N, CA, C and O atoms as a Tinker XYZ file with bonds, in Angstrom:
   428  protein
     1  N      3.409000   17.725000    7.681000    73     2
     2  CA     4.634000   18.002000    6.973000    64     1     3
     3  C      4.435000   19.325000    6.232000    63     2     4     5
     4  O      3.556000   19.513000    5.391000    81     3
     5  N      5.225000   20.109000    6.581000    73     3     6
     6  CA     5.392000   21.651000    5.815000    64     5     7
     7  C      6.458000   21.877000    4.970000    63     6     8     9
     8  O      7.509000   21.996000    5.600000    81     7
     9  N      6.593000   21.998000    3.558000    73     7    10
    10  CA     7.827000   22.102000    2.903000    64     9    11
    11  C      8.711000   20.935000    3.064000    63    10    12    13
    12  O      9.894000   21.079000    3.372000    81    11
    13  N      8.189000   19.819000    2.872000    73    11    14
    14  CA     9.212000   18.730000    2.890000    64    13    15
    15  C      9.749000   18.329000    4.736000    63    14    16    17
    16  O     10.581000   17.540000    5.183000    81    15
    17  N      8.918000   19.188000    5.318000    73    15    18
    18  CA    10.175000   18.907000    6.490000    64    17    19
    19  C      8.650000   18.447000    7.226000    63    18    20    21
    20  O      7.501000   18.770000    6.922000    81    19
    21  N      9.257000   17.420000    8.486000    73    19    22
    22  CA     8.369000   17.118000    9.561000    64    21    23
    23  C      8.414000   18.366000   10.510000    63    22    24    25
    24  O      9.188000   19.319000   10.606000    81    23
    25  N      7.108000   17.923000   11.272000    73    23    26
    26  CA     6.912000   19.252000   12.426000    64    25    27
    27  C      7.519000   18.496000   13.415000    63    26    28    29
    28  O      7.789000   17.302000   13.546000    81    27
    29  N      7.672000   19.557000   14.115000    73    27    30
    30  CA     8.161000   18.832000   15.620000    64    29    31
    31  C      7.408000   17.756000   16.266000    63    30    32    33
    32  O      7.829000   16.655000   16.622000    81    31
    33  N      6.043000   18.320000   16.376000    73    31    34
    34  CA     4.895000   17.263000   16.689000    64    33    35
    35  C      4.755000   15.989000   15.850000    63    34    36    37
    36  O      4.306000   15.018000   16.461000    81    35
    37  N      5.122000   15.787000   14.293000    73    35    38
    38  CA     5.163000   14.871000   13.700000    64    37    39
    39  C      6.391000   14.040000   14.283000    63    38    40    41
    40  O      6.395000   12.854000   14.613000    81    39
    41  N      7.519000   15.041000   14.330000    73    39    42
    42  CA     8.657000   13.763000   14.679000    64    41    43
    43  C      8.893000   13.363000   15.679000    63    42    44    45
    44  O      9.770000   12.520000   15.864000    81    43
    45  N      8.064000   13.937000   16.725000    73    43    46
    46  CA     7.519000   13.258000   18.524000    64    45    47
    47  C      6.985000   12.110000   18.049000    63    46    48    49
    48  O      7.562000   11.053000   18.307000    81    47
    49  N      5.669000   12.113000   17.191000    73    47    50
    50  CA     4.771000   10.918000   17.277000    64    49    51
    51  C      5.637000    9.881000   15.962000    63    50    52    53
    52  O      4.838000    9.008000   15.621000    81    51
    53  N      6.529000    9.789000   15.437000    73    51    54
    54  CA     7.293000    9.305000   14.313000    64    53    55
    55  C      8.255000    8.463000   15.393000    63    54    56    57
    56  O      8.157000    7.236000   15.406000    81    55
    57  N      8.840000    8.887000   15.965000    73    55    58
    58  CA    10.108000    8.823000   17.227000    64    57    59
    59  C      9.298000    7.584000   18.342000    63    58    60    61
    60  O      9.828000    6.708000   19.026000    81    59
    61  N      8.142000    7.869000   18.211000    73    59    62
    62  CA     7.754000    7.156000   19.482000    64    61    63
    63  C      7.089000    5.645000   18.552000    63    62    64    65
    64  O      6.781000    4.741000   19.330000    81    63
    65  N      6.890000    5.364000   17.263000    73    63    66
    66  CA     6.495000    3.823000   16.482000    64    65    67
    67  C      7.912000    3.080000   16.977000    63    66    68    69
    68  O      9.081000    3.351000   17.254000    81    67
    69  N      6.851000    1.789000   16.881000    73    67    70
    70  CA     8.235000    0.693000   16.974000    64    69    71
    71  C      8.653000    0.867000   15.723000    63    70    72    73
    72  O      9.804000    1.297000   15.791000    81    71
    73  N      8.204000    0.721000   14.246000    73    71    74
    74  CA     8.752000    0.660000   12.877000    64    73    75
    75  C      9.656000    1.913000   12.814000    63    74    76    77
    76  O      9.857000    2.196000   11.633000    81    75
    77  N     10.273000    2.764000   13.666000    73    75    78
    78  CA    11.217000    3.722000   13.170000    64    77    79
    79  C     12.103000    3.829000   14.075000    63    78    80    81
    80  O     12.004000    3.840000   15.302000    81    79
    81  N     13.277000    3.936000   13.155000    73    79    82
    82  CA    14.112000    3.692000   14.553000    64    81    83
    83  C     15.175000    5.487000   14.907000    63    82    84    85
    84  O     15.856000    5.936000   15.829000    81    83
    85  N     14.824000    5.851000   13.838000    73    83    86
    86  CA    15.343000    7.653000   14.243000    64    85    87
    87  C     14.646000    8.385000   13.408000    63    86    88    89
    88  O     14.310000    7.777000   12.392000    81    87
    89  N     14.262000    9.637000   13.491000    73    87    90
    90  CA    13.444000   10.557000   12.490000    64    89    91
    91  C     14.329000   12.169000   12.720000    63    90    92    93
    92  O     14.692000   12.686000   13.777000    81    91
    93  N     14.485000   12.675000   11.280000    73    91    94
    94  CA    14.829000   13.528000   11.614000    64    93    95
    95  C     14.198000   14.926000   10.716000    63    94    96    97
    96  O     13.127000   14.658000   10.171000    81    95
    97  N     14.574000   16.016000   10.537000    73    95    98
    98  CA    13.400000   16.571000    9.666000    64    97    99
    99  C     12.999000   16.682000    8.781000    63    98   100   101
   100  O     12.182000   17.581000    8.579000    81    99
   101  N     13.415000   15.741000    7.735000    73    99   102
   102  CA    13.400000   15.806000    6.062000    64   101   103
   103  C     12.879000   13.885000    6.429000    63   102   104   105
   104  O     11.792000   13.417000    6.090000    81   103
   105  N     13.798000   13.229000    7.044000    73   103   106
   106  CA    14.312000   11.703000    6.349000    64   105   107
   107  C     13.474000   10.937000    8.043000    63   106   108   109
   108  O     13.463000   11.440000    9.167000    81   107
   109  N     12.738000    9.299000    7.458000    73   107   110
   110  CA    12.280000    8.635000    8.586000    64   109   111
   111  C     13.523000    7.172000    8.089000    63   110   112   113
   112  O     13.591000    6.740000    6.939000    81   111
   113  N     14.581000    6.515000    9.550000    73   111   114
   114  CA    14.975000    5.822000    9.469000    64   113   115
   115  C     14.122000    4.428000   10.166000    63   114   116   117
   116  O     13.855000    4.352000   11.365000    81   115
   117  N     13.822000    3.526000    9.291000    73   115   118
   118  CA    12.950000    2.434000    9.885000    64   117   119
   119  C     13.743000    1.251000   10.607000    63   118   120   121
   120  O     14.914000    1.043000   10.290000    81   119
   121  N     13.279000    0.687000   11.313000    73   119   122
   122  CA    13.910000   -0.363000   12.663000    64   121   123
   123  C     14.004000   -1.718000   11.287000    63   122   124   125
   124  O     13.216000   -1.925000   10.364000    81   123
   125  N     15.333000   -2.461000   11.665000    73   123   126
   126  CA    15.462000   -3.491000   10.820000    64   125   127
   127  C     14.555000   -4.485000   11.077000    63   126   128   129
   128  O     14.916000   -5.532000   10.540000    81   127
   129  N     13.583000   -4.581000   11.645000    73   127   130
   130  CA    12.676000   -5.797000   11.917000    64   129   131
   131  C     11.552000   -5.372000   11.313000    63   130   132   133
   132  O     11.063000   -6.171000   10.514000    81   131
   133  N     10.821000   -4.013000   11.512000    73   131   134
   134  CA    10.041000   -3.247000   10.724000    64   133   135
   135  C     10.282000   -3.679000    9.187000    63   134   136   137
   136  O      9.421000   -4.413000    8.702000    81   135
   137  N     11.377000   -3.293000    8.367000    73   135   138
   138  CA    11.298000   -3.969000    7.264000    64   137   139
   139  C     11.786000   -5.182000    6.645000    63   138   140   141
   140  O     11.867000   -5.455000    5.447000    81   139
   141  N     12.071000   -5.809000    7.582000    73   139   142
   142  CA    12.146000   -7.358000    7.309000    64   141   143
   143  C     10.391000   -7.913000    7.192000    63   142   144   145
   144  O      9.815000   -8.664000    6.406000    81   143
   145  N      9.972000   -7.173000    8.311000    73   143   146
   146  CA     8.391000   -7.920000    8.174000    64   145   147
   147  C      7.648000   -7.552000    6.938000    63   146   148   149
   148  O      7.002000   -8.311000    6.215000    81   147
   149  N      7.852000   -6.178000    6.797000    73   147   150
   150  CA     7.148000   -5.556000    5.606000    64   149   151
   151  C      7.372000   -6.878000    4.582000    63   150   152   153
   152  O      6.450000   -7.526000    4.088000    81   151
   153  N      8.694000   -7.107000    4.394000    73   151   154
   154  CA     9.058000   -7.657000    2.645000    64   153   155
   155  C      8.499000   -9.026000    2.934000    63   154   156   157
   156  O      7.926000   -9.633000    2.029000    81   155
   157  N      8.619000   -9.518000    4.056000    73   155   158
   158  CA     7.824000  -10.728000    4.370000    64   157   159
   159  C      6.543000  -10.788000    3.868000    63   158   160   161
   160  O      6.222000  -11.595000    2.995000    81   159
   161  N      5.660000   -9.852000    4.444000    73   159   162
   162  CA     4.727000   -9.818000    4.444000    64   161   163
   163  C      4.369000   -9.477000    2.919000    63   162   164   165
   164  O      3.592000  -10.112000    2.205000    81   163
   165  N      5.157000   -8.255000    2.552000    73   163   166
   166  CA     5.045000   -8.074000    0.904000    64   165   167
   167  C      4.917000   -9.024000   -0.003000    63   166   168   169
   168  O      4.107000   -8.906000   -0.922000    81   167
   169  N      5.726000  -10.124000    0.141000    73   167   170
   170  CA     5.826000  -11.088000   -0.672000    64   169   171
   171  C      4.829000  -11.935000   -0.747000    63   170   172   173
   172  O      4.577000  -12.635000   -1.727000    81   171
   173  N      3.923000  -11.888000    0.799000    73   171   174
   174  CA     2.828000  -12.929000    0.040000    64   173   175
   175  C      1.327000  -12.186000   -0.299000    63   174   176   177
   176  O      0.176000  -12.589000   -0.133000    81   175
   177  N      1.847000  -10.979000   -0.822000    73   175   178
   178  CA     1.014000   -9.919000   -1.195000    64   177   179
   179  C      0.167000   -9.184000   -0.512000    63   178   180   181
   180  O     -1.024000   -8.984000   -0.753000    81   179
   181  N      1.048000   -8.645000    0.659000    73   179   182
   182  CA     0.390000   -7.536000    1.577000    64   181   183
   183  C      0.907000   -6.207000    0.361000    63   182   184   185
   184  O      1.751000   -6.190000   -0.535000    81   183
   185  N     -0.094000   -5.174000    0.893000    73   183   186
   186  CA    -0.280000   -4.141000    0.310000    64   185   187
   187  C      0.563000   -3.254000    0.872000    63   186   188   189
   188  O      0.100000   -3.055000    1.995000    81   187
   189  N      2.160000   -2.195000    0.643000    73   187   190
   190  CA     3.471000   -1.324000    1.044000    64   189   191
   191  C      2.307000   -0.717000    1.887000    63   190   192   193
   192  O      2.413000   -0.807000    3.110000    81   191
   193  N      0.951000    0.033000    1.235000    73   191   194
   194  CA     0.663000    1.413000    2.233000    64   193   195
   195  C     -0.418000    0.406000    3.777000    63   194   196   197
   196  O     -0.521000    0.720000    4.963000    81   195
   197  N     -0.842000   -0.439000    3.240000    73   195   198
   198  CA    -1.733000   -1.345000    4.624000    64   197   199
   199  C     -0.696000   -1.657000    5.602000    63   198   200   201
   200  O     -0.893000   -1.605000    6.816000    81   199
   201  N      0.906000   -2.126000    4.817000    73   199   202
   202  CA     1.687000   -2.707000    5.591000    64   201   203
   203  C      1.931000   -0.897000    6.614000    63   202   204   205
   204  O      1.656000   -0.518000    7.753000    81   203
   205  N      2.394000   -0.443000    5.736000    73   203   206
   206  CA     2.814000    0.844000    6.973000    64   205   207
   207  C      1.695000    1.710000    7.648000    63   206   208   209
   208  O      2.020000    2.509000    8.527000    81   207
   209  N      0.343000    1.569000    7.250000    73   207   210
   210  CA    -0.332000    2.319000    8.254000    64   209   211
   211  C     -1.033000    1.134000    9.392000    63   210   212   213
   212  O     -1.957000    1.426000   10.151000    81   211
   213  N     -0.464000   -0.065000    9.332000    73   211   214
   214  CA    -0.873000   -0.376000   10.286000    64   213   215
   215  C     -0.375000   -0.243000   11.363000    63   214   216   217
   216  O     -1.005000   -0.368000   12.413000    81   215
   217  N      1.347000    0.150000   11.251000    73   215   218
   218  CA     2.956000    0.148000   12.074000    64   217   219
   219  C      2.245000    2.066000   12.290000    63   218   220   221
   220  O      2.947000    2.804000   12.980000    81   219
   221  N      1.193000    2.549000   11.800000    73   219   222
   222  CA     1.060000    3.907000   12.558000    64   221   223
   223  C      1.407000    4.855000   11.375000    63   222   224   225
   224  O      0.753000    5.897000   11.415000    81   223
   225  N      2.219000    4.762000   10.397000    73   223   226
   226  CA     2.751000    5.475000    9.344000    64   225   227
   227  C      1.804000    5.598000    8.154000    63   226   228   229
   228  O      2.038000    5.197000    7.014000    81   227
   229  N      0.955000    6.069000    8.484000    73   227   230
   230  CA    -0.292000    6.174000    7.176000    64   229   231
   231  C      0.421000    7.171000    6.162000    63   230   232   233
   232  O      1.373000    7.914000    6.404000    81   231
   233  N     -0.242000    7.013000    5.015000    73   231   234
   234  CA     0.226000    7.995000    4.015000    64   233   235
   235  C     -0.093000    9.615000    4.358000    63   234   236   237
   236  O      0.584000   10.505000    3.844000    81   235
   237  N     -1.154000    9.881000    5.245000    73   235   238
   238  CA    -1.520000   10.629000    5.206000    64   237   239
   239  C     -0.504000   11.720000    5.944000    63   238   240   241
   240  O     -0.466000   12.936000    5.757000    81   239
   241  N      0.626000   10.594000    7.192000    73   239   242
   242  CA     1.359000   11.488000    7.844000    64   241   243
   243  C      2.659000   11.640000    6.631000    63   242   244   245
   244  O      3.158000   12.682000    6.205000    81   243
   245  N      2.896000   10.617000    6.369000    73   243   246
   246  CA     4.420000   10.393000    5.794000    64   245   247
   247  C      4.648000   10.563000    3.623000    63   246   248   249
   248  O      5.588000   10.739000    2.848000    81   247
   249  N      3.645000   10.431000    3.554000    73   247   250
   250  CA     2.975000   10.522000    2.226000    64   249   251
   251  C      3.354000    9.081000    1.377000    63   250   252   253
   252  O      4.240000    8.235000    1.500000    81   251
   253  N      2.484000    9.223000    0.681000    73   251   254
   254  CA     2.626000    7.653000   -0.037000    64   253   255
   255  C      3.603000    7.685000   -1.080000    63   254   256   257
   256  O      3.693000    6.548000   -1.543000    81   255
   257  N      4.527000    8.637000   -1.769000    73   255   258
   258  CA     5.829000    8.593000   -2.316000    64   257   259
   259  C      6.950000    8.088000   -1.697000    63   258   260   261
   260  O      7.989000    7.644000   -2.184000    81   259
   261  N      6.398000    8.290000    0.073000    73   259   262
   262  CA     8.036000    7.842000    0.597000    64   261   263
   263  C      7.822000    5.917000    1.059000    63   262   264   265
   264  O      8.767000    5.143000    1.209000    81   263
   265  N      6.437000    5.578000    1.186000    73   263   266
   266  CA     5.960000    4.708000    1.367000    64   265   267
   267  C      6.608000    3.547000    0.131000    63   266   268   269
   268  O      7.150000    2.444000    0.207000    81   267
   269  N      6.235000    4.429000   -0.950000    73   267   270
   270  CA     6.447000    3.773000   -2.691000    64   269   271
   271  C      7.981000    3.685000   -2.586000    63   270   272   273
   272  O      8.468000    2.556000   -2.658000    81   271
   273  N      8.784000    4.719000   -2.428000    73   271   274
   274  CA    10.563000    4.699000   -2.240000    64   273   275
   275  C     11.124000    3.649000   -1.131000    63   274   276   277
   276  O     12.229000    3.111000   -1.061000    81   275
   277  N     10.380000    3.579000   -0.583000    73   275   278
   278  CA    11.097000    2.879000    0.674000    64   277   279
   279  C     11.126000    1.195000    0.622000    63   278   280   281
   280  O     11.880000    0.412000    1.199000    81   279
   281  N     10.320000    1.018000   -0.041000    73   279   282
   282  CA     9.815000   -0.270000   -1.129000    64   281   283
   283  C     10.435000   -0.930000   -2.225000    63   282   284   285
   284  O     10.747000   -2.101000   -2.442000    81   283
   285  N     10.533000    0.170000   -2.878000    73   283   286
   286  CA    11.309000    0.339000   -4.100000    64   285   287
   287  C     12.682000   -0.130000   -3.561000    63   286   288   289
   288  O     13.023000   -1.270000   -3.877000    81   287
   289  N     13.436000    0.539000   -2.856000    73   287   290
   290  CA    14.947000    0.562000   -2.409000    64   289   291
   291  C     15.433000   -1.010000   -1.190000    63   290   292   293
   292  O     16.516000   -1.569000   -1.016000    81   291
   293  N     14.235000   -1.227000   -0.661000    73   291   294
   294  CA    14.273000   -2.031000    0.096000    64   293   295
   295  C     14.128000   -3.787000   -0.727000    63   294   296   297
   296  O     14.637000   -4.842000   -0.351000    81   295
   297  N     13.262000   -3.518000   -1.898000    73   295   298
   298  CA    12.924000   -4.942000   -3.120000    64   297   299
   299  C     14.691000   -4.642000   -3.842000    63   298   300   301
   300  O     15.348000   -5.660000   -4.063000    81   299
   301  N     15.377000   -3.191000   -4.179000    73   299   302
   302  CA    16.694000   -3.158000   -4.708000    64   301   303
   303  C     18.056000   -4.338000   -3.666000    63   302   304   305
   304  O     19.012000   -5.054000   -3.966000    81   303
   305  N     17.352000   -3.923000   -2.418000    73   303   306
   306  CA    18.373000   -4.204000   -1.677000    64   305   307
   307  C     18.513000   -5.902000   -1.495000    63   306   308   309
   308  O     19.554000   -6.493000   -1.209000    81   307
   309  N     17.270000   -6.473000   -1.724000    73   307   310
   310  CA    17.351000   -7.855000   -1.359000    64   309   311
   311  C     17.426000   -8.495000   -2.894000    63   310   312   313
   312  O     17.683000   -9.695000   -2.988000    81   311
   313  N     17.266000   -7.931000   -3.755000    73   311   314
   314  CA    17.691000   -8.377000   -5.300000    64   313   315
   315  C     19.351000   -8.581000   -5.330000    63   314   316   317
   316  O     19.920000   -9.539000   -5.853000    81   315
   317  N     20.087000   -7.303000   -4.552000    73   315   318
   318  CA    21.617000   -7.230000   -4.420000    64   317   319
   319  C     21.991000   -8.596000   -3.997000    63   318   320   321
   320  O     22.447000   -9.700000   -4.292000    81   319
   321  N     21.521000   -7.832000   -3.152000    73   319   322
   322  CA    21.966000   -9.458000   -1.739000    64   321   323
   323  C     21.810000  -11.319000   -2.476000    63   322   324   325
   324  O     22.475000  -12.354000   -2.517000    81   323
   325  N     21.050000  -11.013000   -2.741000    73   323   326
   326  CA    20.824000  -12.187000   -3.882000    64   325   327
   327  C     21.443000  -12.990000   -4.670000    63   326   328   329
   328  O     21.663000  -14.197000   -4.768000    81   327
   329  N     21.733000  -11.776000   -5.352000    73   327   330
   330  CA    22.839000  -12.000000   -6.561000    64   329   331
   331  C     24.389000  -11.854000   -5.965000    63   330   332   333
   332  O     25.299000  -12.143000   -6.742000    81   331
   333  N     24.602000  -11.577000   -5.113000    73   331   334
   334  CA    25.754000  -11.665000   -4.514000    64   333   335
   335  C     26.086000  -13.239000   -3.851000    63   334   336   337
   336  O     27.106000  -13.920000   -3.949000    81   335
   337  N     24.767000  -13.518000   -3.128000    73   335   338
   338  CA    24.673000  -14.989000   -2.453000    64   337   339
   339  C     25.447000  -15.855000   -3.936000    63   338   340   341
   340  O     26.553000  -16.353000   -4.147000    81   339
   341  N     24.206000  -15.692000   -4.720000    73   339   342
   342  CA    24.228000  -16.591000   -5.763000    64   341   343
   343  C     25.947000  -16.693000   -6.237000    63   342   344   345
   344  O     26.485000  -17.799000   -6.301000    81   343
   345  N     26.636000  -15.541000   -6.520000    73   343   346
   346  CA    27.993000  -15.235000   -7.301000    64   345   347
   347  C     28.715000  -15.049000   -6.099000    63   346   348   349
   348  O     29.468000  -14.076000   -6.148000    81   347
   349  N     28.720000  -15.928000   -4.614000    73   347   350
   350  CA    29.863000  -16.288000   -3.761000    64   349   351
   351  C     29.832000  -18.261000   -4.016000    63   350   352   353
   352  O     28.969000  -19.080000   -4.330000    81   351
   353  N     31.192000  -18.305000   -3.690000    73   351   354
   354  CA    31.852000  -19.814000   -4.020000    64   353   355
   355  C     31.087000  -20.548000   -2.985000    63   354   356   357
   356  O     31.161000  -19.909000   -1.936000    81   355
   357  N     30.528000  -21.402000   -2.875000    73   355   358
   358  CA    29.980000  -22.197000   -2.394000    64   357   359
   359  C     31.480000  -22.576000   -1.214000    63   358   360   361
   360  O     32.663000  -22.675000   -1.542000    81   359
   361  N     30.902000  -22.711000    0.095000    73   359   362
   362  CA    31.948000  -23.527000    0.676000    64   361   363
   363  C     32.131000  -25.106000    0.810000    63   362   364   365
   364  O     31.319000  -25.838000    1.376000    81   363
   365  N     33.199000  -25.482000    0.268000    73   363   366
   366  CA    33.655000  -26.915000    0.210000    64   365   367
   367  C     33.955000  -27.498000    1.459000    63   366   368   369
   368  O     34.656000  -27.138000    2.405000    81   367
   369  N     32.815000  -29.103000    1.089000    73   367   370
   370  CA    32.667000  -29.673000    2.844000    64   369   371
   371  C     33.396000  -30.768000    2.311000    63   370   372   373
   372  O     32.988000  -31.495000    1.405000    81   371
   373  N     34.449000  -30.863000    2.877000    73   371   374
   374  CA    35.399000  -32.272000    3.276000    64   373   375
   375  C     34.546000  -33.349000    3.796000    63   374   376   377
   376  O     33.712000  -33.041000    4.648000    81   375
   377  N     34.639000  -34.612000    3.391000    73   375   378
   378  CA    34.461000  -35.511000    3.815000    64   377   379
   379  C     35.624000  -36.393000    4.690000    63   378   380   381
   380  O     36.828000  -36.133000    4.669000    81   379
   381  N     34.963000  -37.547000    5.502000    73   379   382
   382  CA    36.106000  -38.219000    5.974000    64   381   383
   383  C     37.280000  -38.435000    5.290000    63   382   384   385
   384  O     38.330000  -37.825000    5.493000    81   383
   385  N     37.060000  -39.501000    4.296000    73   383   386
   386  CA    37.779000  -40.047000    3.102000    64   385   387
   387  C     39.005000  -39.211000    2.910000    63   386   388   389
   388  O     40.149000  -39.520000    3.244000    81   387
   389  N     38.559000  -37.966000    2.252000    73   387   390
   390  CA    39.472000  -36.446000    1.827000    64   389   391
   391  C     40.130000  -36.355000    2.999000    63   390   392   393
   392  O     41.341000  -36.476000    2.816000    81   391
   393  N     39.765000  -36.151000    4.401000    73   391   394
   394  CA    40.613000  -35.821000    5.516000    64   393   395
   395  C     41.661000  -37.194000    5.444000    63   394   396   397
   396  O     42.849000  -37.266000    5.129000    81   395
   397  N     40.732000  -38.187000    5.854000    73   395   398
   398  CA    41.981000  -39.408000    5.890000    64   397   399
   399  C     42.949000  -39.308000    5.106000    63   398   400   401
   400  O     44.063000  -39.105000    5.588000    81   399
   401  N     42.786000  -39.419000    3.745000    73   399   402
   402  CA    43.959000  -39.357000    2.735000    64   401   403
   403  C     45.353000  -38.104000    2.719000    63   402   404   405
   404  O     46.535000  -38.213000    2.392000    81   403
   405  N     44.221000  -36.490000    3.437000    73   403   406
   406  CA    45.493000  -35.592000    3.058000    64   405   407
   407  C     46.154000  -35.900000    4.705000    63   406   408   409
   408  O     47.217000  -35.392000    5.060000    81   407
   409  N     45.711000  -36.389000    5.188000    73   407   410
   410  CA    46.817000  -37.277000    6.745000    64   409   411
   411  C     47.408000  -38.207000    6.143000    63   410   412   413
   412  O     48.501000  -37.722000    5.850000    81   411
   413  N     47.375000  -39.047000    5.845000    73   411   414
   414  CA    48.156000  -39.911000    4.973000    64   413   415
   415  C     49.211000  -39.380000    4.431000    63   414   416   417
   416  O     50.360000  -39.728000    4.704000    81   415
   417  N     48.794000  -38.193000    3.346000    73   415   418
   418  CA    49.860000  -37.560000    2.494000    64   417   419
   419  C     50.623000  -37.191000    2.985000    63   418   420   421
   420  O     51.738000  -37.490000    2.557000    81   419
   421  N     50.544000  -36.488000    3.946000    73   419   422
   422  CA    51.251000  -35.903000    4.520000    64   421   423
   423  C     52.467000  -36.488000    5.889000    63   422   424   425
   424  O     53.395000  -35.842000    6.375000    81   423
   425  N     52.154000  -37.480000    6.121000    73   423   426
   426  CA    52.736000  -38.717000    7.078000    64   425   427
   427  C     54.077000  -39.239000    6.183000    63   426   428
   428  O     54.772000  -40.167000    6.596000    81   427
């Protein structure tokens, strides 16, 4: 990496990991299964930089700030999601009973 940007040769060998799914010369976009496993794996205390240099992405190519960000934004994203689950209405399951009766009512 020169000035923030990948080399061509970096974003050949970036382009060709399963964990990425487009690279372009500033920014690496990762494959949604790539970080599903990571946070998996994160959670029962795998290490962000072991998890990505084993997928080929060592710090040494990609640097360990974007390693740390990508982490960071990815623990933001499933905190969202979360709290969104939590603050949607539960869906209401009818029972027989309830069906029978609003047939009834309605008869």
């Amino acid at each position: 990496m020169r000035n923030g940007k990948f080399t061509a040769a970096e974003r050949t060998y970036l382009s060709g990991l399963d964990a990425v799914k487009r690279v372009t010369d500033t920014r690496i976009y990762y494959s949604d299964e790539f970080r599903e496993e990571c946070m998996r794996r994160y959670h029962k205390g795998a290490s962000p930089a072991a998890l990505f240099a084993e997928a080929g992405l060592g710090s040494k190519i990609i640097g360990y700030k974007r390693i740390e960000r990508s982490f960071a934004r990815w623990k933001l994203a499933e905190e969202k999601a979360a709290e969104k689950a939590a603050k949607s209405p539960k869906p209401v399951n009818e029972d027989k009973s309830t069906k029978e009766d609003k047939s009834a009512q309605e008869d």
